[in-house]
Amino acid sequence: MAKQPQPISPLKNFFAGGFGGVCLVFVGHPLDTIKVRLQTQPKPQPGQSPLYSGTFDCFRKTLVGEGVRGLYRGMAAPIIGVTPMFAVCFFGFGLGKRLQQRKPDDVLTYPQLFAAGMLSGVFTTVIMAPGERIKCLLQIQAATGETKYNGSLDCAKQLYREAGIRGVYKGTVLTLMRDVPASGMYFMTYEWLKNILTPEGKSVSDLSVPRILFAGGLAGIFNWAVAIPPDVLKSRFQTAPAGKYPNGFRDVLRELIREEGVASLYKGFTAVMIRAFPANAACFLGFEVAMKFLNWVAPGL
């Protein structure tokens, strides 16, 4: 049985989650850029080498060709979206836990925590899908040498002008397919690890910083172990020219399997896993610090 702090406050989760999300983006965005470029690089012609031979080659070429700024391409979109997105994500998790409690002191099981986490994935898609679309387009733009979009706002305006709101929200179903199960795994793993790491007779709210970092980082690893295949499909679909995949993710999946094999569903795996631990460790540490601050300044919130 899981031992979460009582009572659960979705509102505090909202504010603390927003701060945690900002921490995640600053730590994790460079490797997210590498991940997207690896996932969306064109298939090499016969006899030619791929644009990037792997994670470290992509990192080196980006750094040499574009400098440190190249690693932070497209960060404005997730920064603008990440505070409300993670706020809503943690709010959804808190609400999911609250809805499953019959009494305020009920202790939820791990399957119940997984279900609460899945609810958070549904909540975040409305914000996540357009931010991911814009981010991916800006991240691959620099690699192609073309300059179609002059920043996140210009990208959003052009997408809306070309295809309306559907153009901005292209890839929403794939974002749901990625985030709903992955979010369930994310939060359940974090709560499970917090319980394991809590010394006998102590409260989970008293965990040390290193233990919070370890639990948050490992939760990120578990999250992305579930999320990578739909994330590859999402990145490919969101950056494809209009009309290329008329049947949505099914066409993307068929093309990838036919041309590059099952292993193509794990493109960017190394970059994702290298990023997952520090980024999510920073996220949960930011969340826990903000939550303690909120409990101190607004105990009745």
mmCIF file of C-alpha atoms in Angstrom:
data_model
loop_
_atom_site.group_PDB
_atom_site.id
_atom_site.type_symbol
_atom_site.label_atom_id
_atom_site.label_comp_id
_atom_site.label_asym_id
_atom_site.label_seq_id
_atom_site.Cartn_x
_atom_site.Cartn_y
_atom_site.Cartn_z
ATOM 1 C CA MET A 1 0.000 0.000 0.000
ATOM 2 C CA ALA A 2 1.200 3.506 -0.783
ATOM 3 C CA LYS A 3 1.568 6.073 1.945
ATOM 4 C CA GLN A 4 0.969 9.504 0.488
ATOM 5 C CA PRO A 5 0.878 12.650 2.685
ATOM 6 C CA GLN A 6 -2.586 13.655 3.881
ATOM 7 C CA PRO A 7 -4.680 15.574 3.095
ATOM 8 C CA ILE A 8 -4.262 15.791 -0.677
ATOM 9 C CA SER A 9 -4.497 19.339 -2.064
ATOM 10 C CA PRO A 10 -4.934 19.509 -5.857
ATOM 11 C CA LEU A 11 -4.532 23.296 -5.681
ATOM 12 C CA LYS A 12 -1.123 23.058 -3.999
ATOM 13 C CA ASN A 13 -0.181 20.390 -6.537
ATOM 14 C CA PHE A 14 -1.078 22.900 -9.260
ATOM 15 C CA PHE A 15 1.317 25.609 -8.078
ATOM 16 C CA ALA A 16 4.118 23.260 -7.005
ATOM 17 C CA GLY A 17 3.861 21.300 -10.248
ATOM 18 C CA GLY A 18 4.299 24.456 -12.309
ATOM 19 C CA PHE A 19 7.557 25.249 -10.535
ATOM 20 C CA GLY A 20 8.729 21.666 -10.950
ATOM 21 C CA GLY A 21 8.047 21.840 -14.684
ATOM 22 C CA VAL A 22 10.187 24.947 -15.103
ATOM 23 C CA CYS A 23 13.058 23.142 -13.374
ATOM 24 C CA LEU A 24 12.614 20.186 -15.739
ATOM 25 C CA VAL A 25 12.811 22.281 -18.923
ATOM 26 C CA PHE A 26 15.969 24.142 -17.958
ATOM 27 C CA VAL A 27 17.771 20.904 -17.141
ATOM 28 C CA GLY A 28 16.366 18.684 -19.886
ATOM 29 C CA HIS A 29 15.788 20.782 -23.026
ATOM 30 C CA PRO A 30 19.240 20.325 -24.662
ATOM 31 C CA LEU A 31 18.858 16.561 -24.787
ATOM 32 C CA ASP A 32 15.247 16.920 -25.889
ATOM 33 C CA THR A 33 16.557 18.815 -28.913
ATOM 34 C CA ILE A 34 18.973 15.968 -29.659
ATOM 35 C CA LYS A 35 16.162 13.412 -29.255
ATOM 36 C CA VAL A 36 13.861 15.156 -31.739
ATOM 37 C CA ARG A 37 16.616 15.626 -34.319
ATOM 38 C CA LEU A 38 17.529 11.947 -34.123
ATOM 39 C CA GLN A 39 13.883 10.889 -34.392
ATOM 40 C CA THR A 40 13.150 13.064 -37.407
ATOM 41 C CA GLN A 41 16.376 12.872 -39.418
ATOM 42 C CA PRO A 42 15.746 11.781 -43.025
ATOM 43 C CA LYS A 43 16.557 8.267 -44.143
ATOM 44 C CA PRO A 44 19.982 8.325 -45.879
ATOM 45 C CA GLN A 45 20.233 7.524 -49.572
ATOM 46 C CA PRO A 46 21.999 4.270 -50.554
ATOM 47 C CA GLY A 47 25.728 4.637 -49.985
ATOM 48 C CA GLN A 48 25.334 7.756 -47.851
ATOM 49 C CA SER A 49 25.876 8.072 -44.124
ATOM 50 C CA PRO A 50 23.020 9.253 -41.900
ATOM 51 C CA LEU A 51 23.012 12.902 -40.883
ATOM 52 C CA TYR A 52 23.725 11.846 -37.279
ATOM 53 C CA SER A 53 25.376 8.556 -36.352
ATOM 54 C CA GLY A 54 24.037 8.706 -32.798
ATOM 55 C CA THR A 55 23.363 10.818 -29.721
ATOM 56 C CA PHE A 56 26.881 12.080 -29.158
ATOM 57 C CA ASP A 57 27.455 12.799 -32.859
ATOM 58 C CA CYS A 58 24.248 14.843 -32.961
ATOM 59 C CA PHE A 59 25.284 16.697 -29.801
ATOM 60 C CA ARG A 60 28.727 17.473 -31.240
ATOM 61 C CA LYS A 61 27.420 18.661 -34.621
ATOM 62 C CA THR A 62 24.768 20.833 -32.996
ATOM 63 C CA LEU A 63 27.286 22.396 -30.617
ATOM 64 C CA VAL A 64 29.888 22.999 -33.354
ATOM 65 C CA GLY A 65 27.418 24.264 -35.938
ATOM 66 C CA GLU A 66 25.075 26.316 -33.763
ATOM 67 C CA GLY A 67 26.747 26.779 -30.396
ATOM 68 C CA VAL A 68 25.055 26.341 -27.033
ATOM 69 C CA ARG A 69 22.016 28.255 -28.318
ATOM 70 C CA GLY A 70 21.402 25.441 -30.781
ATOM 71 C CA LEU A 71 20.779 23.041 -27.903
ATOM 72 C CA TYR A 72 18.043 25.345 -26.610
ATOM 73 C CA ARG A 73 16.200 25.801 -29.928
ATOM 74 C CA GLY A 74 12.456 25.916 -29.448
ATOM 75 C CA MET A 75 12.683 26.291 -25.668
ATOM 76 C CA ALA A 76 10.348 29.287 -25.607
ATOM 77 C CA ALA A 77 7.355 27.087 -26.479
ATOM 78 C CA PRO A 78 7.852 24.554 -23.678
ATOM 79 C CA ILE A 79 8.782 27.302 -21.186
ATOM 80 C CA ILE A 80 5.570 29.173 -22.018
ATOM 81 C CA GLY A 81 3.577 25.971 -21.886
ATOM 82 C CA VAL A 82 5.440 24.074 -19.200
ATOM 83 C CA THR A 83 4.312 26.045 -16.164
ATOM 84 C CA PRO A 84 0.585 25.621 -16.836
ATOM 85 C CA MET A 85 1.178 22.152 -18.319
ATOM 86 C CA PHE A 86 2.998 20.721 -15.306
ATOM 87 C CA ALA A 87 0.703 22.657 -13.000
ATOM 88 C CA VAL A 88 -2.267 20.952 -14.672
ATOM 89 C CA CYS A 89 -0.388 17.630 -14.701
ATOM 90 C CA PHE A 90 0.233 17.616 -10.954
ATOM 91 C CA PHE A 91 -3.236 19.055 -10.345
ATOM 92 C CA GLY A 92 -4.712 16.155 -12.338
ATOM 93 C CA PHE A 93 -2.706 13.680 -10.293
ATOM 94 C CA GLY A 94 -3.835 15.265 -7.038
ATOM 95 C CA LEU A 95 -7.430 15.345 -8.234
ATOM 96 C CA GLY A 96 -7.206 11.717 -9.377
ATOM 97 C CA LYS A 97 -6.025 10.689 -5.924
ATOM 98 C CA ARG A 98 -8.695 12.802 -4.200
ATOM 99 C CA LEU A 99 -11.495 11.314 -6.338
ATOM 100 C CA GLN A 100 -10.520 7.780 -5.343
ATOM 101 C CA GLN A 101 -10.539 8.497 -1.617
ATOM 102 C CA ARG A 102 -13.688 7.766 0.351
ATOM 103 C CA LYS A 103 -12.178 9.406 3.449
ATOM 104 C CA PRO A 104 -9.345 11.980 3.638
ATOM 105 C CA ASP A 105 -7.105 9.486 5.447
ATOM 106 C CA ASP A 106 -7.558 6.668 2.908
ATOM 107 C CA VAL A 107 -4.262 5.256 1.633
ATOM 108 C CA LEU A 108 -4.323 4.541 -2.095
ATOM 109 C CA THR A 109 -3.011 1.370 -3.688
ATOM 110 C CA TYR A 110 -0.441 1.485 -6.469
ATOM 111 C CA PRO A 111 -3.036 0.689 -9.188
ATOM 112 C CA GLN A 112 -5.074 3.634 -7.884
ATOM 113 C CA LEU A 113 -2.004 5.856 -8.087
ATOM 114 C CA PHE A 114 -1.436 4.623 -11.657
ATOM 115 C CA ALA A 115 -5.034 5.562 -12.524
ATOM 116 C CA ALA A 116 -4.573 9.021 -10.974
ATOM 117 C CA GLY A 117 -1.414 9.467 -13.031
ATOM 118 C CA MET A 118 -3.253 8.537 -16.234
ATOM 119 C CA LEU A 119 -5.839 11.226 -15.485
ATOM 120 C CA SER A 120 -3.034 13.766 -15.290
ATOM 121 C CA GLY A 121 -1.941 12.733 -18.807
ATOM 122 C CA VAL A 122 -5.419 13.478 -20.142
ATOM 123 C CA PHE A 123 -5.414 16.894 -18.453
ATOM 124 C CA THR A 124 -2.093 17.958 -19.956
ATOM 125 C CA THR A 125 -2.736 17.046 -23.592
ATOM 126 C CA VAL A 126 -4.700 20.227 -24.343
ATOM 127 C CA ILE A 127 -1.612 22.286 -23.468
ATOM 128 C CA MET A 128 1.037 19.748 -24.453
ATOM 129 C CA ALA A 129 0.017 18.980 -28.045
ATOM 130 C CA PRO A 130 0.473 22.464 -29.604
ATOM 131 C CA GLY A 131 3.615 23.137 -27.565
ATOM 132 C CA GLU A 132 5.144 19.858 -28.738
ATOM 133 C CA ARG A 133 4.203 20.593 -32.361
ATOM 134 C CA ILE A 134 5.878 24.012 -32.296
ATOM 135 C CA LYS A 135 8.915 22.757 -30.374
ATOM 136 C CA CYS A 136 9.574 19.889 -32.779
ATOM 137 C CA LEU A 137 9.268 22.107 -35.869
ATOM 138 C CA LEU A 138 11.713 24.654 -34.450
ATOM 139 C CA GLN A 139 14.155 21.960 -33.317
ATOM 140 C CA ILE A 140 14.456 20.374 -36.760
ATOM 141 C CA GLN A 141 14.393 23.697 -38.622
ATOM 142 C CA ALA A 142 17.917 24.635 -37.581
ATOM 143 C CA ALA A 143 19.231 21.218 -38.628
ATOM 144 C CA THR A 144 17.834 21.601 -42.179
ATOM 145 C CA GLY A 145 19.381 25.039 -42.708
ATOM 146 C CA GLU A 146 16.019 26.580 -43.623
ATOM 147 C CA THR A 147 14.384 29.422 -41.702
ATOM 148 C CA LYS A 148 10.658 29.174 -42.140
ATOM 149 C CA TYR A 149 9.695 30.182 -38.592
ATOM 150 C CA ASN A 150 11.084 33.163 -36.678
ATOM 151 C CA GLY A 151 10.381 31.814 -33.210
ATOM 152 C CA SER A 152 7.530 30.101 -31.393
ATOM 153 C CA LEU A 153 4.877 32.799 -31.897
ATOM 154 C CA ASP A 154 5.586 33.075 -35.612
ATOM 155 C CA CYS A 155 5.419 29.283 -35.916
ATOM 156 C CA ALA A 156 2.037 29.196 -34.163
ATOM 157 C CA LYS A 157 0.702 31.997 -36.402
ATOM 158 C CA GLN A 158 1.840 30.259 -39.591
ATOM 159 C CA LEU A 159 0.390 26.909 -38.519
ATOM 160 C CA TYR A 160 -2.944 28.528 -37.728
ATOM 161 C CA ARG A 161 -2.946 30.473 -40.995
ATOM 162 C CA GLU A 162 -2.166 27.345 -43.024
ATOM 163 C CA ALA A 163 -4.542 24.843 -41.398
ATOM 164 C CA GLY A 164 -6.470 26.539 -38.612
ATOM 165 C CA ILE A 165 -6.633 25.140 -35.094
ATOM 166 C CA ARG A 166 -6.236 21.592 -36.453
ATOM 167 C CA GLY A 167 -2.800 22.532 -37.745
ATOM 168 C CA VAL A 168 -1.735 23.748 -34.307
ATOM 169 C CA TYR A 169 -3.103 20.622 -32.615
ATOM 170 C CA LYS A 170 -1.750 18.118 -35.130
ATOM 171 C CA GLY A 171 -0.590 15.010 -33.251
ATOM 172 C CA THR A 172 -3.024 15.295 -30.338
ATOM 173 C CA VAL A 173 -4.070 11.622 -30.471
ATOM 174 C CA LEU A 174 -0.438 10.512 -30.435
ATOM 175 C CA THR A 175 0.273 12.868 -27.545
ATOM 176 C CA LEU A 176 -2.552 11.175 -25.632
ATOM 177 C CA MET A 177 -1.222 7.725 -26.550
ATOM 178 C CA ARG A 178 2.153 8.742 -25.179
ATOM 179 C CA ASP A 179 1.194 10.668 -22.067
ATOM 180 C CA VAL A 180 -1.727 8.736 -20.555
ATOM 181 C CA PRO A 181 0.060 5.419 -19.829
ATOM 182 C CA ALA A 182 3.443 7.099 -19.342
ATOM 183 C CA SER A 183 2.035 9.519 -16.749
ATOM 184 C CA GLY A 184 0.466 6.629 -14.866
ATOM 185 C CA MET A 185 3.843 4.909 -14.727
ATOM 186 C CA TYR A 186 5.584 8.186 -13.847
ATOM 187 C CA PHE A 187 3.599 9.033 -10.740
ATOM 188 C CA MET A 188 3.121 5.475 -9.523
ATOM 189 C CA THR A 189 6.876 4.832 -9.736
ATOM 190 C CA TYR A 190 7.687 8.042 -7.872
ATOM 191 C CA GLU A 191 5.276 7.261 -5.031
ATOM 192 C CA TRP A 192 6.532 3.659 -4.868
ATOM 193 C CA LEU A 193 10.182 4.739 -4.665
ATOM 194 C CA LYS A 194 9.420 7.374 -2.050
ATOM 195 C CA ASN A 195 7.840 4.694 0.133
ATOM 196 C CA ILE A 196 10.795 2.335 -0.339
ATOM 197 C CA LEU A 197 13.323 5.071 0.442
ATOM 198 C CA THR A 198 11.520 6.359 3.535
ATOM 199 C CA PRO A 199 13.245 5.097 6.714
ATOM 200 C CA GLU A 200 11.142 3.123 9.172
ATOM 201 C CA GLY A 201 9.115 5.422 11.413
ATOM 202 C CA LYS A 202 9.665 8.477 9.193
ATOM 203 C CA SER A 203 7.261 10.342 6.889
ATOM 204 C CA VAL A 204 7.697 10.508 3.103
ATOM 205 C CA SER A 205 7.562 14.292 3.461
ATOM 206 C CA ASP A 206 10.870 14.160 5.353
ATOM 207 C CA LEU A 207 12.882 12.505 2.555
ATOM 208 C CA SER A 208 16.351 13.941 2.000
ATOM 209 C CA VAL A 209 17.239 15.808 -1.190
ATOM 210 C CA PRO A 210 19.411 12.968 -2.598
ATOM 211 C CA ARG A 211 16.563 10.479 -2.111
ATOM 212 C CA ILE A 212 14.043 12.803 -3.757
ATOM 213 C CA LEU A 213 16.439 13.271 -6.685
ATOM 214 C CA PHE A 214 16.913 9.513 -7.013
ATOM 215 C CA ALA A 215 13.167 8.766 -6.872
ATOM 216 C CA GLY A 216 12.312 11.545 -9.330
ATOM 217 C CA GLY A 217 15.093 10.605 -11.742
ATOM 218 C CA LEU A 218 14.156 6.927 -11.769
ATOM 219 C CA ALA A 219 10.476 7.815 -12.213
ATOM 220 C CA GLY A 220 11.526 9.711 -15.340
ATOM 221 C CA ILE A 221 13.340 6.623 -16.638
ATOM 222 C CA PHE A 222 10.238 4.451 -16.137
ATOM 223 C CA ASN A 223 8.063 7.133 -17.734
ATOM 224 C CA TRP A 224 10.116 7.251 -20.914
ATOM 225 C CA ALA A 225 10.502 3.486 -21.124
ATOM 226 C CA VAL A 226 6.741 3.494 -21.781
ATOM 227 C CA ALA A 227 6.620 6.728 -23.805
ATOM 228 C CA ILE A 228 9.410 6.370 -26.398
ATOM 229 C CA PRO A 229 7.580 4.441 -29.188
ATOM 230 C CA PRO A 230 4.534 6.754 -29.325
ATOM 231 C CA ASP A 231 6.893 9.731 -28.926
ATOM 232 C CA VAL A 232 8.820 8.689 -32.045
ATOM 233 C CA LEU A 233 5.544 8.392 -33.975
ATOM 234 C CA LYS A 234 4.386 11.762 -32.625
ATOM 235 C CA SER A 235 7.603 13.585 -33.566
ATOM 236 C CA ARG A 236 7.582 12.105 -37.079
ATOM 237 C CA PHE A 237 3.871 12.889 -37.593
ATOM 238 C CA GLN A 238 4.030 16.445 -36.202
ATOM 239 C CA THR A 239 6.971 17.445 -38.402
ATOM 240 C CA ALA A 240 5.720 15.780 -41.618
ATOM 241 C CA PRO A 241 4.427 17.893 -44.541
ATOM 242 C CA ALA A 242 0.655 18.306 -44.701
ATOM 243 C CA GLY A 243 -1.060 15.293 -46.246
ATOM 244 C CA LYS A 244 1.896 12.913 -45.992
ATOM 245 C CA TYR A 245 0.142 10.625 -43.503
ATOM 246 C CA PRO A 246 -3.598 10.745 -44.355
ATOM 247 C CA ASN A 247 -4.425 7.887 -41.958
ATOM 248 C CA GLY A 248 -2.526 9.397 -39.042
ATOM 249 C CA PHE A 249 -0.246 7.393 -36.798
ATOM 250 C CA ARG A 250 -1.080 4.125 -38.603
ATOM 251 C CA ASP A 251 0.649 5.412 -41.734
ATOM 252 C CA VAL A 252 3.636 6.616 -39.701
ATOM 253 C CA LEU A 253 3.931 3.246 -37.967
ATOM 254 C CA ARG A 254 3.687 1.285 -41.227
ATOM 255 C CA GLU A 255 6.315 3.457 -42.908
ATOM 256 C CA LEU A 256 8.764 3.235 -40.018
ATOM 257 C CA ILE A 257 8.442 -0.543 -39.651
ATOM 258 C CA ARG A 258 8.652 -1.119 -43.420
ATOM 259 C CA GLU A 259 11.648 1.136 -44.061
ATOM 260 C CA GLU A 260 13.626 1.088 -40.820
ATOM 261 C CA GLY A 261 12.385 -1.861 -38.762
ATOM 262 C CA VAL A 262 11.040 -2.124 -35.219
ATOM 263 C CA ALA A 263 14.210 -0.580 -33.791
ATOM 264 C CA SER A 264 13.174 2.744 -35.357
ATOM 265 C CA LEU A 265 10.503 3.052 -32.661
ATOM 266 C CA TYR A 266 13.324 3.558 -30.170
ATOM 267 C CA LYS A 267 15.172 6.296 -32.036
ATOM 268 C CA GLY A 268 16.665 8.787 -29.609
ATOM 269 C CA PHE A 269 16.602 6.186 -26.802
ATOM 270 C CA THR A 270 20.060 7.136 -25.504
ATOM 271 C CA ALA A 271 19.317 10.867 -25.540
ATOM 272 C CA VAL A 272 15.969 10.291 -23.831
ATOM 273 C CA MET A 273 17.424 8.152 -21.064
ATOM 274 C CA ILE A 274 20.394 10.464 -20.459
ATOM 275 C CA ARG A 275 17.947 13.381 -20.185
ATOM 276 C CA ALA A 276 15.243 11.581 -18.216
ATOM 277 C CA PHE A 277 17.091 11.152 -14.946
ATOM 278 C CA PRO A 278 18.453 14.682 -14.290
ATOM 279 C CA ALA A 279 15.443 16.474 -15.796
ATOM 280 C CA ASN A 280 12.848 14.585 -13.768
ATOM 281 C CA ALA A 281 15.010 14.601 -10.652
ATOM 282 C CA ALA A 282 15.018 18.415 -10.960
ATOM 283 C CA CYS A 283 11.261 18.425 -11.598
ATOM 284 C CA PHE A 284 10.318 16.452 -8.491
ATOM 285 C CA LEU A 285 12.826 18.282 -6.314
ATOM 286 C CA GLY A 286 11.318 21.582 -7.483
ATOM 287 C CA PHE A 287 7.852 20.194 -6.797
ATOM 288 C CA GLU A 288 8.710 19.015 -3.277
ATOM 289 C CA VAL A 289 10.477 22.284 -2.391
ATOM 290 C CA ALA A 290 7.533 24.326 -3.668
ATOM 291 C CA MET A 291 5.070 22.073 -1.839
ATOM 292 C CA LYS A 292 6.913 22.546 1.477
ATOM 293 C CA PHE A 293 6.921 26.298 0.905
ATOM 294 C CA LEU A 294 3.172 26.285 0.195
ATOM 295 C CA ASN A 295 2.486 24.152 3.260
ATOM 296 C CA TRP A 296 4.416 26.711 5.307
ATOM 297 C CA VAL A 297 2.842 29.913 3.903
ATOM 298 C CA ALA A 298 -0.666 28.561 3.229
ATOM 299 C CA PRO A 299 -1.339 25.489 5.349
ATOM 300 C CA GLY A 300 -5.088 25.679 4.773
ATOM 301 C CA LEU A 301 -4.909 25.994 0.962
#
